[in-house]
Short mmCIF file of C-alpha atoms in Angstrom, two decimals:
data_model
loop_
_atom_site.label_atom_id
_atom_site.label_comp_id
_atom_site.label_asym_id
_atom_site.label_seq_id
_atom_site.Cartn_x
_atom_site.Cartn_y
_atom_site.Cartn_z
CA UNK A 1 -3.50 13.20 23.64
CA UNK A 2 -6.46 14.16 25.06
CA UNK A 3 -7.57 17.71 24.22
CA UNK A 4 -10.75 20.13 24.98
CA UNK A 5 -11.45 23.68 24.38
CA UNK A 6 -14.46 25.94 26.27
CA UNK A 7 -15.35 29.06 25.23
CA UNK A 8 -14.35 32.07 27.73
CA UNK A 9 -15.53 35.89 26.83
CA UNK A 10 -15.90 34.58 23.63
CA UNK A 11 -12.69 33.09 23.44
CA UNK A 12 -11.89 29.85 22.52
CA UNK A 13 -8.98 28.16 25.27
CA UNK A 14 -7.45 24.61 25.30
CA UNK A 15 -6.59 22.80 28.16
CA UNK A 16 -4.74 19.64 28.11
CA UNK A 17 -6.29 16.96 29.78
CA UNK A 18 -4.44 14.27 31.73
CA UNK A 19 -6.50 12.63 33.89
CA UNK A 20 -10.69 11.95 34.71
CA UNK A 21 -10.97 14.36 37.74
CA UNK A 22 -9.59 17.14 35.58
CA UNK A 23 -11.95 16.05 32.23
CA UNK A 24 -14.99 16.43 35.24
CA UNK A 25 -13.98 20.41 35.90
CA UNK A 26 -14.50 21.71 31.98
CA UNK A 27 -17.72 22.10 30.09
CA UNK A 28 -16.19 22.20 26.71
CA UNK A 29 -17.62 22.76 23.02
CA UNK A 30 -14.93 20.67 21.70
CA UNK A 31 -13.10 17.34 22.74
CA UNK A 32 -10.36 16.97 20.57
CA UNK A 33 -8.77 13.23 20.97
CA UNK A 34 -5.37 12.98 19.16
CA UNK A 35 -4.06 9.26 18.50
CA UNK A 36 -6.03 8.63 22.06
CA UNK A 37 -5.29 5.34 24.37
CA UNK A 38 -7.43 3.21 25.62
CA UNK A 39 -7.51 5.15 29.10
CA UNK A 40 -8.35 8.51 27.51
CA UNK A 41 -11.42 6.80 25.28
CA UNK A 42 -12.53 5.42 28.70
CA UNK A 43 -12.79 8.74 29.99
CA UNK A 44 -14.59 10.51 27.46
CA UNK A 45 -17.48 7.17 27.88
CA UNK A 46 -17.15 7.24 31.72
CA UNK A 47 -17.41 11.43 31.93
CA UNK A 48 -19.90 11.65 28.50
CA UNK A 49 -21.24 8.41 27.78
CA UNK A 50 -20.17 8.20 24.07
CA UNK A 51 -18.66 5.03 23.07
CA UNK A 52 -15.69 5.54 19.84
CA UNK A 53 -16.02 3.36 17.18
CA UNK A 54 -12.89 1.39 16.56
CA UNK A 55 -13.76 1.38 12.95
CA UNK A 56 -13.67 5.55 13.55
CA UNK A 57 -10.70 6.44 11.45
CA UNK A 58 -10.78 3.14 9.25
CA UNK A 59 -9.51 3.85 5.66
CA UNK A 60 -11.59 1.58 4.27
CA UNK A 61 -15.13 2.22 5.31
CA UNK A 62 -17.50 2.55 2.41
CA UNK A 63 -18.37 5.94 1.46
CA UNK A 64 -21.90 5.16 1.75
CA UNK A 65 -21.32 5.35 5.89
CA UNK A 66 -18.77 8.30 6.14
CA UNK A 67 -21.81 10.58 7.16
CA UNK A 68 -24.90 9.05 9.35
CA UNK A 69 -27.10 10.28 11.75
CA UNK A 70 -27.58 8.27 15.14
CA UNK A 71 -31.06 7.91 16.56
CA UNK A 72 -30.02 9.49 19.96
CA UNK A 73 -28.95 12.37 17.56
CA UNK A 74 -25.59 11.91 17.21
CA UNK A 75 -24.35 13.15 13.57
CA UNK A 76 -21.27 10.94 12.90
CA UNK A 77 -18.76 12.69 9.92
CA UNK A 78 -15.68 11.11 8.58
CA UNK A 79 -13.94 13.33 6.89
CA UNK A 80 -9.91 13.75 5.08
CA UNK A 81 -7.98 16.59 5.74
CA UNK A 82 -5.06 17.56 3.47
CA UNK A 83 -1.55 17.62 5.04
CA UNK A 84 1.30 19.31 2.50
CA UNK A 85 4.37 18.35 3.69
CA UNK A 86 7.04 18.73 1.65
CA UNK A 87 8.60 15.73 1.41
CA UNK A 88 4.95 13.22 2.18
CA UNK A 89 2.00 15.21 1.15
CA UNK A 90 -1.04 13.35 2.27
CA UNK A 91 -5.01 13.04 3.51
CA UNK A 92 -5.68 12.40 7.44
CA UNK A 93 -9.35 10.81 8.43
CA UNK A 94 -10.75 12.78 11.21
CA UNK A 95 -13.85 11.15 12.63
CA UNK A 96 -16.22 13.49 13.96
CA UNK A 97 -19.16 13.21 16.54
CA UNK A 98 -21.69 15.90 17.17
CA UNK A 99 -23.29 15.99 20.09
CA UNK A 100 -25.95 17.94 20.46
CA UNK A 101 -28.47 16.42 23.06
CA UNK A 102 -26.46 15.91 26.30
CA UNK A 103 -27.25 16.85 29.48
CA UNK A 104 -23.95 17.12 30.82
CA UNK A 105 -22.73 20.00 28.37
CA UNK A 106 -26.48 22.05 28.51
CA UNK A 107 -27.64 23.98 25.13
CA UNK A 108 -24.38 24.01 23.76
CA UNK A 109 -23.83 20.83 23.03
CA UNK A 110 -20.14 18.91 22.18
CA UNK A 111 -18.18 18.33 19.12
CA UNK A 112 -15.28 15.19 19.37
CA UNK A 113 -12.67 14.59 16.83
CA UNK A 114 -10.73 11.55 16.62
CA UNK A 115 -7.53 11.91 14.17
CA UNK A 116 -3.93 9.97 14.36
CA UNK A 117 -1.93 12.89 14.00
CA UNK A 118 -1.92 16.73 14.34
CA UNK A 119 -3.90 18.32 11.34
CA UNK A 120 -3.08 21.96 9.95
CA UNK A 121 -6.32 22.93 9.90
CA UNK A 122 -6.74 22.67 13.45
CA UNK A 123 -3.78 24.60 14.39
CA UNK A 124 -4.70 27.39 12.06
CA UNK A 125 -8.87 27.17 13.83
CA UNK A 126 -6.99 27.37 17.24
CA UNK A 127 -5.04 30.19 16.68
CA UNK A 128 -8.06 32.71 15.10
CA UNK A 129 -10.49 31.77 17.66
CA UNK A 130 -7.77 32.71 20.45
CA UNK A 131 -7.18 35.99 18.38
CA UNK A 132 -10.89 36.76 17.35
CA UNK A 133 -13.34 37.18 19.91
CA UNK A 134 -17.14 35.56 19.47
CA UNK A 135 -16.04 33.73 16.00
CA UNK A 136 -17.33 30.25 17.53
CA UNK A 137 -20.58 29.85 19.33
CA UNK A 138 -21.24 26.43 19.72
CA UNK A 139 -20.25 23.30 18.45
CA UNK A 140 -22.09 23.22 15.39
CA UNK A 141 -19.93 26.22 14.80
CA UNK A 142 -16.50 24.64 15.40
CA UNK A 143 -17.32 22.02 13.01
CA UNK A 144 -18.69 24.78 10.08
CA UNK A 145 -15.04 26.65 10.94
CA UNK A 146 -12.35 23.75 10.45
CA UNK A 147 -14.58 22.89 6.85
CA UNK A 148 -14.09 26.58 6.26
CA UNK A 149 -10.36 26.63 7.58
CA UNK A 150 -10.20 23.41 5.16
CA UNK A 151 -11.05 24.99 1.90
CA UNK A 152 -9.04 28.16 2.74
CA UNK A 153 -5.82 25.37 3.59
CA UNK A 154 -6.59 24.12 -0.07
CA UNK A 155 -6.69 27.71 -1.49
CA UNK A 156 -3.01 28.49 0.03
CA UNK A 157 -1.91 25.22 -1.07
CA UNK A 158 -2.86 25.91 -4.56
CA UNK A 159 -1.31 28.88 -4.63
CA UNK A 160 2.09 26.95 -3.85
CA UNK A 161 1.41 25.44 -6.78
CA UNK A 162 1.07 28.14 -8.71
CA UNK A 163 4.31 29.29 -7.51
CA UNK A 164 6.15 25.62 -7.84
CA UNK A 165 4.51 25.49 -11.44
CA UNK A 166 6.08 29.04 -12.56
CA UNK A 167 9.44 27.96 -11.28
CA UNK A 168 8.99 24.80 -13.65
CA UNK A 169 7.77 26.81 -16.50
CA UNK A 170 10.78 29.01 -16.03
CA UNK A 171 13.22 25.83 -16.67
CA UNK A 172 11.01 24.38 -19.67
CA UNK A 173 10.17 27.69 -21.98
CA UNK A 174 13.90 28.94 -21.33
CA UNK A 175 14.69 26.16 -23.91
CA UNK A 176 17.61 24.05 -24.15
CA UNK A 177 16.36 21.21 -21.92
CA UNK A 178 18.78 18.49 -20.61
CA UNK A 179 17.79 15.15 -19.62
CA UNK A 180 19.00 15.94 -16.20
CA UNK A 181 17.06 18.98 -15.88
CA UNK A 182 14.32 16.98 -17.64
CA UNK A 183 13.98 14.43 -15.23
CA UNK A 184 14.07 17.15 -12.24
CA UNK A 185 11.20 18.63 -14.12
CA UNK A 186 9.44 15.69 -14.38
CA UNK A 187 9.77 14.88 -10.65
CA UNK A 188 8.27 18.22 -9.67
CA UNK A 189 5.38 18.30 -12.37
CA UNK A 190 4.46 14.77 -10.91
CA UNK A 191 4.53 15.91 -7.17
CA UNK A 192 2.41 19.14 -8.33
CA UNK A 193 0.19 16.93 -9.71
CA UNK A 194 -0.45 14.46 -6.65
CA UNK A 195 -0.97 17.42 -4.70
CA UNK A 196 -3.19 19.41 -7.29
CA UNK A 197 -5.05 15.65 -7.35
CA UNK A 198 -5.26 15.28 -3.75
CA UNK A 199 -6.56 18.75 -3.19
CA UNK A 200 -9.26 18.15 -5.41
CA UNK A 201 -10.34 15.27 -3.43
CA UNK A 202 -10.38 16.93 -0.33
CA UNK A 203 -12.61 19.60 -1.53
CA UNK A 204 -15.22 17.55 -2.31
CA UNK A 205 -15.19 15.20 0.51
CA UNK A 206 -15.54 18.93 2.51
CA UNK A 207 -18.35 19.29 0.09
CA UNK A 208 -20.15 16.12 0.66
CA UNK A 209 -19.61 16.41 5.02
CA UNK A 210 -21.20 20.18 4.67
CA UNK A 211 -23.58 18.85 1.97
CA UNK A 212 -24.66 16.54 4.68
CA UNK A 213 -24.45 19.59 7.76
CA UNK A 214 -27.37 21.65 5.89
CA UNK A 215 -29.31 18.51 5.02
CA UNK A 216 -29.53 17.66 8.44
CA UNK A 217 -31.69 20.57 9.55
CA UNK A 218 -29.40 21.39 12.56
CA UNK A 219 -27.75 24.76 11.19
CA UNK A 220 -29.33 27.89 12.17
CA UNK A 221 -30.75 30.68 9.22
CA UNK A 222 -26.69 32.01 10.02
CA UNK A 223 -25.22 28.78 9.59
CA UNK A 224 -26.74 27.46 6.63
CA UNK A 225 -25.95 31.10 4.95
CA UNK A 226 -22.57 29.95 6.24
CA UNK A 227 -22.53 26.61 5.19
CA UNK A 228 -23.54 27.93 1.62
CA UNK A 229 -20.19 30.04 1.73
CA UNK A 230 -17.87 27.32 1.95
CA UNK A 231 -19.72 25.65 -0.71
CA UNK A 232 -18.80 28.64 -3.17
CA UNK A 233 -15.56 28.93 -2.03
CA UNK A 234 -15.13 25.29 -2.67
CA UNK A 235 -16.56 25.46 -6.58
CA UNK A 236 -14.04 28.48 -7.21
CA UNK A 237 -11.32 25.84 -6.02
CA UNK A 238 -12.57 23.52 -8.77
CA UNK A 239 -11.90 26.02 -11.38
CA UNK A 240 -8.56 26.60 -10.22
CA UNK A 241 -7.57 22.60 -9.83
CA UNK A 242 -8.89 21.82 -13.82
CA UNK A 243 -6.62 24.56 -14.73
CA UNK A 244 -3.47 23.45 -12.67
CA UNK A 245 -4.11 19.91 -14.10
CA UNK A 246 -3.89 21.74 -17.77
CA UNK A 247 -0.95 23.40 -17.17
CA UNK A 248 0.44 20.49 -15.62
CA UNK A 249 -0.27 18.43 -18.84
CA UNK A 250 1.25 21.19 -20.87
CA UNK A 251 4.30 21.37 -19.25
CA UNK A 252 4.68 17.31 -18.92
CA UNK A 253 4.21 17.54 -23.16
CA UNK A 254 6.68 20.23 -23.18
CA UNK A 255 8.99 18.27 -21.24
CA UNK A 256 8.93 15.26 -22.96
CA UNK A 257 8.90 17.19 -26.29
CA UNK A 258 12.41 18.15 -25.37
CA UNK A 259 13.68 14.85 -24.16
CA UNK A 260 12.23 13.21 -27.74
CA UNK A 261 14.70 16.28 -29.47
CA UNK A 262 17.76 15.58 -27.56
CA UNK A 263 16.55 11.58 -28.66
CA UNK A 264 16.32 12.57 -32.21
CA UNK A 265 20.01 14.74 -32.26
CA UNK A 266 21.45 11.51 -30.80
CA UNK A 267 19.88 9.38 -33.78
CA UNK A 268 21.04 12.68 -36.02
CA UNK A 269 24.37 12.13 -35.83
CA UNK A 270 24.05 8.21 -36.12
CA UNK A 271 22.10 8.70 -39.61
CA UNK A 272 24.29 11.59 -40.87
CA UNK A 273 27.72 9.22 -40.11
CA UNK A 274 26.43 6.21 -41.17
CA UNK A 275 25.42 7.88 -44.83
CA UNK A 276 28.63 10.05 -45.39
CA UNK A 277 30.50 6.03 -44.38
CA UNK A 278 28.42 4.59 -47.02
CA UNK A 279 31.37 5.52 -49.69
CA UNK A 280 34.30 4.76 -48.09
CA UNK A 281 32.76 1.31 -47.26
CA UNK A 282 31.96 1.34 -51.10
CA UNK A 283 35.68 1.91 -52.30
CA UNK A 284 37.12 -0.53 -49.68
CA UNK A 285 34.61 -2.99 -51.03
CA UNK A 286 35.62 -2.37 -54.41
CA UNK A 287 39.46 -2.48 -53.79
CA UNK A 288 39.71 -5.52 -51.77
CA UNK A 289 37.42 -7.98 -53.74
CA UNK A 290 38.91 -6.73 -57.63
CA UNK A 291 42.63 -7.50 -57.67
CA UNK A 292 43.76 -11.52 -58.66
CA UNK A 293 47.04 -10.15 -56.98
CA UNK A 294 47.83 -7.80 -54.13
CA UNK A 295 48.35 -4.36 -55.36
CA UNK A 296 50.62 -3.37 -52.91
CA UNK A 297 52.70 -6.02 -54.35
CA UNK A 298 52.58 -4.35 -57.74
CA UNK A 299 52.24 -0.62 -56.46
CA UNK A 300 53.39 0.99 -53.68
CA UNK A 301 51.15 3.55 -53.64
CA UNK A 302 48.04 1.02 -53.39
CA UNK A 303 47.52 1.41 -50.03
CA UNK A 304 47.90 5.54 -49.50
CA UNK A 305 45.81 6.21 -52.47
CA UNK A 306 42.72 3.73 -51.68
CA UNK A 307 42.89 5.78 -48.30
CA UNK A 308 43.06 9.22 -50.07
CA UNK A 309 40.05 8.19 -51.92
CA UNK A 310 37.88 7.04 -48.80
CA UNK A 311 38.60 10.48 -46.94
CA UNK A 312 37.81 12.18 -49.87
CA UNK A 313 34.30 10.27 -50.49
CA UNK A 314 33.84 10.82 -46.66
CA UNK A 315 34.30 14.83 -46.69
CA UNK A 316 31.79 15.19 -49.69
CA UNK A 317 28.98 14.03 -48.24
CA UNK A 318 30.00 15.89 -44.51
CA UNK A 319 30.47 19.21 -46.30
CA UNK A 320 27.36 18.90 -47.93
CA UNK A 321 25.38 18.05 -45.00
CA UNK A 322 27.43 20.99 -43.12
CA UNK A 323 25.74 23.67 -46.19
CA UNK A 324 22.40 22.08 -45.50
CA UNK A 325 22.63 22.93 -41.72
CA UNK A 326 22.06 18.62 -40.96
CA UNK A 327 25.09 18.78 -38.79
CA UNK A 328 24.03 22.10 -36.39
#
């Protein structure tokens, strides 16, 4: 899906492209190429004569080349952008290309992104520069908004964990902790803390790509104070992620804490039987290896009062461990 937006009293409007003649009509800021075929990356090098990498969205590109500078000027960024889905939270590689020297799109310049699926962050860019008049420029500024709409998609999705944690702390501290409600709790505290560990290495990859923006000397005195914004924001994040990850390892001690009780009532009762057994196995020992005849031969009460005597032995102990509180 081939994408670009141009800026219209101040606006910023998309228009779906579907074939060369229309990509020839637009003077966009932004060329936004979603899973693109072959047909639509021949366009964009036919129309703008920029070539895409194959290796754009490669997952395994050293870091080391995730942010380069081209000597026609192109600034090449690779950046991961947090998805939180419910069921698959993960990171999608975006490849940007910042064009800023071409004569086809003037002053302005052009800013393409290259991603295999829709991101978040772009829908939630899209929809404030539709509602919000003159809040992109140029390129340079699209780019400095989706880092910004970035670390303000990590802030909301800490928050949800925030929330998801209280629920959990609700189950834990209200005592009384099943293994089945256990394990639930486990499963969430180890999906908050994917997430929690995923955010945190999203914010600094958006740390290192703006990092790399104001080294490059191409922000403005307005864009760098900008740029310097998102880097705050993004240290208050940090704060927030160290604490979720101690909470997290509080609760996951908690948790546990309770399964090893439930573990240790189980062995309770296997310690407290076996010792109040030990006399009755005593007096059947005692009875069947001491008579040269069979008692019940000589008394018929043999039987009846050797079985008296072991219930008797076996209350003693039980009572006693009932006074103590052993058996609660």
């Amino acid at each position: 899906m081939l994408n670009i937006f141009t800026l219209a009293n101040g606006r910023l409007v998309q228009e779906e492209i579907e074939s060369l003649e229309e990509l020839a009509q637009f003077q966009p800021i932004w060329v936004d190429l979603e899973s693109p075929t072959l047909e639509e990356k021949r366009w964009v090098k036919q129309h703008y004569g920029l070539f895409i990498p194959e290796d754009a969205m490669d997952e395994d590109i050293e870091e080391s080349a995730r942010f380069y500078e081209e000597d026609n000027g192109e600034l090449h960024i690779r950046s991961d952008f947090l998805i939180d889905d419910e069921d698959d939270p993960r990171s999608v590689r975006v490849a940007f290309i910042l064009n800023l020297v071409n004569d086809t799109l003037k002053s302005k310049g052009v800013l393409f992104s290259i991603h295999d699926e829709d991101v978040p962050v772009f829908r939630l860019l899209r929809m404030r520069a539709r509602r919000a008049p003159g809040l992109i420029e140029d390129a340079k500024e699209v780019l400095l908004k989706l880092f910004d709409a970035d670390a303000e998609y990590s802030a909301d999705t800490l928050e949800g964990i925030y929330d998801d944690l209280k629920k959990v702390s609700v189950q834990v501290l209200a005592g009384d902790v099943t293994d089945a409600r256990a394990g639930e709790v486990l499963a969430a505290i180890a999906r908050q803390e994917d997430l929690n560990g995923r955010i945190r290495r999203n914010v600094m990859d958006t740390r290192r790509a703006v990092s790399f923006m104001m080294r490059s000397k191409m922000l403005n005195a307005e864009q760098f104070e900008e740029a310097r914004q998102i880097l705050r924001d993004i240290e208050s994040l940090d704060n927030h992620t160290a604490f979720l990850f101690d909470k997290i390892n509080f609760l996951m001690d908690a948790t546990v804490g309770f399964i090893n009780i439930n573990q240790n009532k189980i062995i309770k009762i296997f310690s407290v039987a076996s010792v109040a057994l030990l006399p009755p196995t005593l007096i059947a020992s005692v009875y069947g290896m001491n008579f040269k005849f069979m008692p019940e031969l000589d008394w018929s009460l043999g039987y009846p009062y050797a079985l008296a005597l072991m219930v008797a032995s076996a209350l003693g102990p039980m009572w006693y461990f009932r006074k103590r509180g052993w058996l609660k």
